[in-house]
PDB file of C-alpha atoms in Angstrom:
ATOM      1  CA  MET A1281       0.122 -23.658 -12.808  1.00 45.00           C
ATOM      2  CA  SER A1282       1.052 -20.142 -11.664  1.00 58.00           C
ATOM      3  CA  SER A1283       1.957 -17.442 -14.173  1.00 73.00           C
ATOM      4  CA  ARG A1284       5.366 -15.854 -14.418  1.00 76.00           C
ATOM      5  CA  ILE A1285       4.056 -12.624 -12.913  1.00 78.00           C
ATOM      6  CA  GLU A1286       2.865 -14.539  -9.834  1.00 82.00           C
ATOM      7  CA  GLN A1287       6.318 -16.129  -9.575  1.00 85.00           C
ATOM      8  CA  ILE A1288       7.969 -12.695  -9.761  1.00 84.00           C
ATOM      9  CA  ILE A1289       5.722 -11.372  -6.989  1.00 86.00           C
ATOM     10  CA  GLU A1290       6.633 -14.404  -4.857  1.00 88.00           C
ATOM     11  CA  GLU A1291      10.328 -13.781  -5.575  1.00 88.00           C
ATOM     12  CA  ILE A1292       9.938 -10.128  -4.507  1.00 89.00           C
ATOM     13  CA  GLU A1293       8.177 -11.202  -1.300  1.00 88.00           C
ATOM     14  CA  GLU A1294      10.861 -13.813  -0.587  1.00 89.00           C
ATOM     15  CA  TYR A1295      13.601 -11.261  -1.287  1.00 86.00           C
ATOM     16  CA  VAL A1296      12.024  -8.689   1.043  1.00 86.00           C
ATOM     17  CA  ASP A1297      11.681 -11.375   3.751  1.00 87.00           C
ATOM     18  CA  SER A1298      15.355 -12.316   3.326  1.00 87.00           C
ATOM     19  CA  CYS A1299      16.634  -8.717   3.677  1.00 86.00           C
ATOM     20  CA  LYS A1300      18.339  -7.756   6.924  1.00 86.00           C
ATOM     21  CA  TYR A1301      16.847  -5.153   9.236  1.00 84.00           C
ATOM     22  CA  GLN A1302      18.549  -1.800   9.601  1.00 85.00           C
ATOM     23  CA  PRO A1303      20.493  -1.304  12.826  1.00 85.00           C
ATOM     24  CA  LEU A1304      18.247  -0.492  15.788  1.00 83.00           C
ATOM     25  CA  SER A1305      15.095  -1.100  13.710  1.00 81.00           C
ATOM     26  CA  THR A1306      12.560  -3.925  13.589  1.00 82.00           C
ATOM     27  CA  THR A1307      10.563  -2.603  10.636  1.00 84.00           C
ATOM     28  CA  LYS A1308      13.015  -1.069   8.188  1.00 87.00           C
ATOM     29  CA  ILE A1309      15.219  -3.298   6.030  1.00 85.00           C
ATOM     30  CA  VAL A1310      18.297  -2.878   3.858  1.00 84.00           C
ATOM     31  CA  VAL A1311      17.435  -3.493   0.173  1.00 83.00           C
ATOM     32  CA  ASN A1312      19.895  -4.198  -2.636  1.00 86.00           C
ATOM     33  CA  LYS A1313      18.878  -1.617  -5.216  1.00 86.00           C
ATOM     34  CA  GLU A1314      20.087  -3.588  -8.264  1.00 89.00           C
ATOM     35  CA  GLU A1315      18.333  -6.812  -7.254  1.00 86.00           C
ATOM     36  CA  ILE A1316      14.973  -5.187  -6.486  1.00 87.00           C
ATOM     37  CA  GLU A1317      15.159  -3.064  -9.659  1.00 88.00           C
ATOM     38  CA  GLU A1318      15.835  -6.204 -11.746  1.00 90.00           C
ATOM     39  CA  LEU A1319      12.758  -7.945 -10.321  1.00 86.00           C
ATOM     40  CA  LEU A1320      10.600  -4.846 -10.844  1.00 88.00           C
ATOM     41  CA  ARG A1321      11.929  -4.445 -14.398  1.00 88.00           C
ATOM     42  CA  GLU A1322      10.902  -8.012 -15.262  1.00 87.00           C
ATOM     43  CA  LEU A1323       7.543  -7.436 -13.560  1.00 83.00           C
ATOM     44  CA  ARG A1324       6.905  -4.364 -15.740  1.00 84.00           C
ATOM     45  CA  LEU A1325       7.764  -6.380 -18.858  1.00 83.00           C
ATOM     46  CA  LYS A1326       5.496  -9.293 -17.951  1.00 78.00           C
ATOM     47  CA  THR A1327       2.491  -7.304 -16.674  1.00 79.00           C
ATOM     48  CA  PRO A1328       1.138  -6.165 -20.104  1.00 77.00           C
ATOM     49  CA  ASP A1329       1.218  -9.749 -21.464  1.00 71.00           C
ATOM     50  CA  GLU A1330      -0.533 -11.059 -18.359  1.00 66.00           C
ATOM     51  CA  ILE A1331      -3.248  -8.426 -18.578  1.00 73.00           C
ATOM     52  CA  LYS A1332      -3.748  -9.181 -22.298  1.00 70.00           C
ATOM     53  CA  ARG A1333      -4.181 -12.852 -21.453  1.00 70.00           C
ATOM     54  CA  TYR A1334      -6.975 -12.083 -18.995  1.00 66.00           C
ATOM     55  CA  GLN A1335      -8.537  -9.595 -21.372  1.00 66.00           C
ATOM     56  CA  LYS A1336      -8.696 -12.427 -23.893  1.00 71.00           C
ATOM     57  CA  ILE A1337     -10.447 -14.580 -21.285  1.00 73.00           C
ATOM     58  CA  ILE A1338     -12.953 -11.789 -20.687  1.00 72.00           C
ATOM     59  CA  SER A1339     -13.545 -11.414 -24.425  1.00 72.00           C
ATOM     60  CA  ASN A1340     -14.454 -15.121 -24.588  1.00 74.00           C
ATOM     61  CA  LYS A1341     -17.704 -14.178 -22.868  1.00 69.00           C
ATOM     62  CA  ASP A1342     -19.170 -13.072 -26.190  1.00 73.00           C
ATOM     63  CA  ALA A1343     -18.067 -16.295 -27.859  1.00 76.00           C
ATOM     64  CA  ILE A1344     -19.700 -18.337 -25.078  1.00 77.00           C
ATOM     65  CA  LEU A1345     -22.957 -16.410 -25.421  1.00 77.00           C
ATOM     66  CA  GLU A1346     -22.920 -16.704 -29.222  1.00 80.00           C
ATOM     67  CA  ASP A1347     -22.389 -20.464 -28.995  1.00 80.00           C
ATOM     68  CA  ALA A1348     -25.201 -20.763 -26.463  1.00 80.00           C
ATOM     69  CA  GLN A1349     -27.484 -18.684 -28.700  1.00 86.00           C
ATOM     70  CA  ALA A1350     -26.666 -20.892 -31.687  1.00 87.00           C
ATOM     71  CA  LYS A1351     -27.508 -24.029 -29.684  1.00 86.00           C
ATOM     72  CA  ALA A1352     -30.752 -22.465 -28.469  1.00 82.00           C
ATOM     73  CA  ASP A1353     -31.733 -21.438 -32.002  1.00 87.00           C
ATOM     74  CA  SER A1354     -30.966 -24.943 -33.258  1.00 87.00           C
ATOM     75  CA  LEU A1355     -33.136 -26.509 -30.538  1.00 86.00           C
ATOM     76  CA  ILE A1356     -36.011 -24.144 -31.319  1.00 90.00           C
ATOM     77  CA  ALA A1357     -35.706 -24.850 -35.038  1.00 88.00           C
ATOM     78  CA  ASP A1358     -35.760 -28.609 -34.418  1.00 86.00           C
ATOM     79  CA  ALA A1359     -38.753 -28.214 -32.129  1.00 87.00           C
ATOM     80  CA  GLN A1360     -40.613 -26.187 -34.738  1.00 87.00           C
ATOM     81  CA  THR A1361     -39.802 -28.789 -37.396  1.00 90.00           C
ATOM     82  CA  LYS A1362     -41.097 -31.584 -35.181  1.00 84.00           C
ATOM     83  CA  ALA A1363     -44.167 -29.546 -34.356  1.00 81.00           C
ATOM     84  CA  GLN A1364     -44.863 -29.022 -38.043  1.00 82.00           C
ATOM     85  CA  GLU A1365     -44.425 -32.739 -38.685  1.00 81.00           C
ATOM     86  CA  LEU A1366     -46.848 -33.536 -35.872  1.00 83.00           C
ATOM     87  CA  VAL A1367     -49.451 -31.147 -37.250  1.00 74.00           C
ATOM     88  CA  THR A1368     -49.083 -32.641 -40.726  1.00 79.00           C
ATOM     89  CA  GLN A1369     -49.145 -36.287 -39.643  1.00 78.00           C
ATOM     90  CA  HIS A1370     -51.902 -36.307 -37.054  1.00 80.00           C
ATOM     91  CA  GLU A1371     -55.572 -36.212 -37.938  1.00 76.00           C
ATOM     92  CA  ILE A1372     -56.592 -34.492 -34.734  1.00 77.00           C
ATOM     93  CA  MET A1373     -55.364 -30.941 -35.123  1.00 77.00           C
ATOM     94  CA  GLN A1374     -55.965 -29.975 -31.500  1.00 83.00           C
ATOM     95  CA  LYS A1375     -53.775 -32.749 -30.215  1.00 82.00           C
ATOM     96  CA  ALA A1376     -51.114 -31.882 -32.753  1.00 74.00           C
ATOM     97  CA  TYR A1377     -51.134 -28.229 -31.687  1.00 78.00           C
ATOM     98  CA  ALA A1378     -50.921 -29.195 -28.010  1.00 86.00           C
ATOM     99  CA  GLN A1379     -47.992 -31.463 -28.671  1.00 83.00           C
ATOM    100  CA  ALA A1380     -46.343 -28.812 -30.816  1.00 86.00           C
ATOM    101  CA  ASN A1381     -46.749 -26.144 -28.141  1.00 88.00           C
ATOM    102  CA  GLU A1382     -45.417 -28.466 -25.474  1.00 87.00           C
ATOM    103  CA  THR A1383     -42.360 -29.257 -27.582  1.00 90.00           C
ATOM    104  CA  ILE A1384     -41.728 -25.589 -28.339  1.00 90.00           C
ATOM    105  CA  ASN A1385     -42.139 -24.622 -24.666  1.00 90.00           C
ATOM    106  CA  ALA A1386     -39.700 -27.317 -23.584  1.00 91.00           C
ATOM    107  CA  ALA A1387     -37.220 -26.179 -26.232  1.00 89.00           C
ATOM    108  CA  ASN A1388     -37.582 -22.548 -25.128  1.00 90.00           C
ATOM    109  CA  LYS A1389     -37.046 -23.532 -21.505  1.00 89.00           C
ATOM    110  CA  GLN A1390     -33.940 -25.551 -22.345  1.00 90.00           C
ATOM    111  CA  ALA A1391     -32.618 -22.734 -24.530  1.00 87.00           C
ATOM    112  CA  GLN A1392     -33.132 -20.217 -21.699  1.00 92.00           C
ATOM    113  CA  GLU A1393     -31.334 -22.517 -19.265  1.00 90.00           C
ATOM    114  CA  ILE A1394     -28.405 -22.754 -21.666  1.00 92.00           C
ATOM    115  CA  LEU A1395     -28.296 -18.973 -22.047  1.00 86.00           C
ATOM    116  CA  ASP A1396     -28.525 -18.427 -18.282  1.00 90.00           C
ATOM    117  CA  SER A1397     -25.777 -20.950 -17.591  1.00 87.00           C
ATOM    118  CA  ALA A1398     -23.529 -19.488 -20.300  1.00 87.00           C
ATOM    119  CA  THR A1399     -24.104 -15.957 -19.004  1.00 89.00           C
ATOM    120  CA  GLN A1400     -23.286 -17.027 -15.452  1.00 86.00           C
ATOM    121  CA  ASP A1401     -20.114 -18.821 -16.589  1.00 86.00           C
ATOM    122  CA  ALA A1402     -18.996 -15.856 -18.683  1.00 79.00           C
ATOM    123  CA  ASN A1403     -19.618 -13.408 -15.833  1.00 84.00           C
ATOM    124  CA  SER A1404     -17.790 -15.682 -13.405  1.00 81.00           C
ATOM    125  CA  ILE A1405     -14.768 -15.874 -15.714  1.00 84.00           C
ATOM    126  CA  ARG A1406     -14.787 -12.110 -16.187  1.00 78.00           C
ATOM    127  CA  LEU A1407     -15.086 -11.434 -12.440  1.00 76.00           C
ATOM    128  CA  SER A1408     -12.287 -13.874 -11.642  1.00 76.00           C
ATOM    129  CA  ALA A1409     -10.001 -12.273 -14.209  1.00 68.00           C
ATOM    130  CA  ILE A1410     -10.731  -8.757 -12.931  1.00 75.00           C
ATOM    131  CA  THR A1411     -10.293  -9.825  -9.294  1.00 74.00           C
ATOM    132  CA  TYR A1412      -7.013 -11.558 -10.031  1.00 68.00           C
ATOM    133  CA  THR A1413      -5.678  -8.554 -11.956  1.00 66.00           C
ATOM    134  CA  ASP A1414      -6.692  -6.190  -9.144  1.00 70.00           C
ATOM    135  CA  ASP A1415      -5.047  -8.419  -6.507  1.00 70.00           C
ATOM    136  CA  MET A1416      -1.906  -8.602  -8.628  1.00 68.00           C
ATOM    137  CA  MET A1417      -1.769  -4.807  -8.931  1.00 66.00           C
ATOM    138  CA  ALA A1418      -2.412  -4.452  -5.186  1.00 70.00           C
ATOM    139  CA  ASN A1419       0.561  -6.737  -4.430  1.00 69.00           C
ATOM    140  CA  ILE A1420       2.781  -4.753  -6.794  1.00 64.00           C
ATOM    141  CA  GLY A1421       1.657  -1.478  -5.204  1.00 64.00           C
ATOM    142  CA  SER A1422       2.362  -2.866  -1.715  1.00 70.00           C
ATOM    143  CA  VAL A1423       5.888  -3.921  -2.682  1.00 62.00           C
ATOM    144  CA  LEU A1424       6.600  -0.546  -4.315  1.00 65.00           C
ATOM    145  CA  ASN A1425       5.251   1.392  -1.322  1.00 68.00           C
ATOM    146  CA  GLN A1426       7.356  -0.699   1.054  1.00 73.00           C
ATOM    147  CA  THR A1427      10.454  -0.133  -1.099  1.00 69.00           C
ATOM    148  CA  LEU A1428       9.834   3.631  -1.188  1.00 71.00           C
ATOM    149  CA  GLU A1429       9.311   3.763   2.579  1.00 73.00           C
ATOM    150  CA  ASP A1430      12.500   1.794   3.220  1.00 72.00           C
ATOM    151  CA  ALA A1431      14.525   4.023   0.882  1.00 68.00           C
ATOM    152  CA  GLY A1432      13.103   7.194   2.439  1.00 70.00           C
ATOM    153  CA  GLY A1433      13.827   5.944   5.951  1.00 72.00           C
ATOM    154  CA  LYS A1434      17.380   4.998   5.011  1.00 72.00           C
ATOM    155  CA  TYR A1435      18.232   8.422   3.578  1.00 75.00           C
ATOM    156  CA  LYS A1436      16.498  10.223   6.427  1.00 82.00           C
ATOM    157  CA  ALA A1437      18.539   8.254   8.969  1.00 79.00           C
ATOM    158  CA  PHE A1438      21.744   9.052   7.036  1.00 79.00           C
ATOM    159  CA  ILE A1439      20.998  12.808   7.038  1.00 86.00           C
ATOM    160  CA  GLU A1440      20.150  12.741  10.755  1.00 85.00           C
ATOM    161  CA  ALA A1441      23.450  10.953  11.482  1.00 82.00           C
ATOM    162  CA  LEU A1442      25.427  13.616   9.569  1.00 85.00           C
ATOM    163  CA  GLN A1443      23.564  16.389  11.387  1.00 86.00           C
ATOM    164  CA  SER A1444      24.370  14.767  14.738  1.00 86.00           C
ATOM    165  CA  CYS A1445      28.081  14.533  13.837  1.00 85.00           C
ATOM    166  CA  LEU A1446      28.108  18.215  12.796  1.00 89.00           C
ATOM    167  CA  GLU A1447      26.543  19.240  16.099  1.00 88.00           C
ATOM    168  CA  VAL A1448      29.172  17.263  18.041  1.00 86.00           C
ATOM    169  CA  VAL A1449      32.019  18.922  16.060  1.00 86.00           C
ATOM    170  CA  ASN A1450      30.591  22.415  16.616  1.00 87.00           C
ATOM    171  CA  GLN A1451      30.098  21.728  20.323  1.00 85.00           C
ATOM    172  CA  ASN A1452      33.708  20.506  20.683  1.00 85.00           C
ATOM    173  CA  ARG A1453      34.988  23.620  18.922  1.00 81.00           C
ATOM    174  CA  GLN A1454      33.004  25.802  21.302  1.00 84.00           C
ATOM    175  CA  GLU A1455      34.482  23.965  24.268  1.00 80.00           C
ATOM    176  CA  LEU A1456      38.028  24.398  22.886  1.00 78.00           C
ATOM    177  CA  ALA A1457      37.583  28.130  22.087  1.00 76.00           C
ATOM    178  CA  PRO A1458      38.601  29.436  25.591  1.00 77.00           C
ATOM    179  CA  GLN A1459      41.626  27.129  25.683  1.00 75.00           C
ATOM    180  CA  THR A1460      42.675  28.234  22.205  1.00 71.00           C
ATOM    181  CA  ALA A1461      42.519  31.906  23.209  1.00 71.00           C
ATOM    182  CA  GLN A1462      44.538  31.210  26.353  1.00 74.00           C
ATOM    183  CA  ALA A1463      47.202  29.346  24.361  1.00 69.00           C
ATOM    184  CA  ALA A1464      47.468  32.229  21.920  1.00 69.00           C
ATOM    185  CA  ALA A1465      47.948  34.701  24.786  1.00 71.00           C
ATOM    186  CA  ILE A1466      50.689  32.564  26.355  1.00 71.00           C
ATOM    187  CA  SER A1467      52.461  32.246  23.027  1.00 66.00           C
ATOM    188  CA  SER A1468      52.338  36.036  22.490  1.00 66.00           C
ATOM    189  CA  SER A1469      53.760  36.684  25.966  1.00 66.00           C
ATOM    190  CA  TYR A1470      56.551  34.183  25.386  1.00 56.00           C
ATOM    191  CA  HIS A1471      57.607  35.855  22.147  1.00 59.00           C
ATOM    192  CA  GLY A1472      57.658  39.270  23.902  1.00 59.00           C
ATOM    193  CA  GLU A1473      60.065  37.986  26.549  1.00 58.00           C
ATOM    194  CA  GLU A1474      62.356  36.557  23.879  1.00 58.00           C
ATOM    195  CA  GLU A1475      62.544  39.959  22.161  1.00 61.00           C
ATOM    196  CA  GLU A1476      63.503  41.684  25.468  1.00 58.00           C
ATOM    197  CA  ASP A1477      66.259  39.098  26.133  1.00 58.00           C
ATOM    198  CA  ASP A1478      67.668  39.624  22.633  1.00 63.00           C
ATOM    199  CA  ALA A1479      67.773  43.396  23.100  1.00 58.00           C
ATOM    200  CA  LEU A1480      69.601  43.059  26.472  1.00 53.00           C
ATOM    201  CA  LEU A1481      72.135  40.700  24.902  1.00 54.00           C
ATOM    202  CA  ASP A1482      72.815  43.168  22.130  1.00 64.00           C
ATOM    203  CA  ASP A1483      73.483  45.963  24.670  1.00 60.00           C
ATOM    204  CA  LEU A1484      75.974  43.837  26.577  1.00 54.00           C
ATOM    205  CA  THR A1485      77.768  42.907  23.397  1.00 60.00           C
ATOM    206  CA  GLU A1486      78.150  46.537  22.331  1.00 59.00           C
ATOM    207  CA  SER A1487      79.577  47.460  25.749  1.00 54.00           C
TER     208      SER A1487
END
């Protein structure tokens, strides 16, 4: 059963896959800021609990080793007890010692096997937890980097579009400048003629 943090990562991946590409682009996508921020907010809330859970798994290594040590000590104690009983019960001391040593050696071997197995299991659990946590963080980092790149590309494209529009406006104004000057000259000449006509009319009226 997957954890909630894995589900959130899958939801982020599915959301990114479902986003539409920006116009004229096959790599940049349009992201809904509120939706992606909501998923990232939940991811930040869940991450500490998930890490604590795997830290607890790692801490179980000591408990596994302690349990293995207790079992090994118990086996050795039983072997020593049996060895003592053999020495006490048998008339031939040499045979009793041989049997006792054999029992103790077998117990030591079994105890070492238990310790080795427990150590291997504990290390395997610890490595798996660390690997999983690192992979989880790598996925989160990848999603965040992609989101930052998309946002940066979007704003860069917007600024470039505004700059292009400004250049077009300035160019059009430059093209209109000669025509504007010519229109102003024509208008000034027209007003001068009107003033001359008015003066002539006034002279005729006075006569």
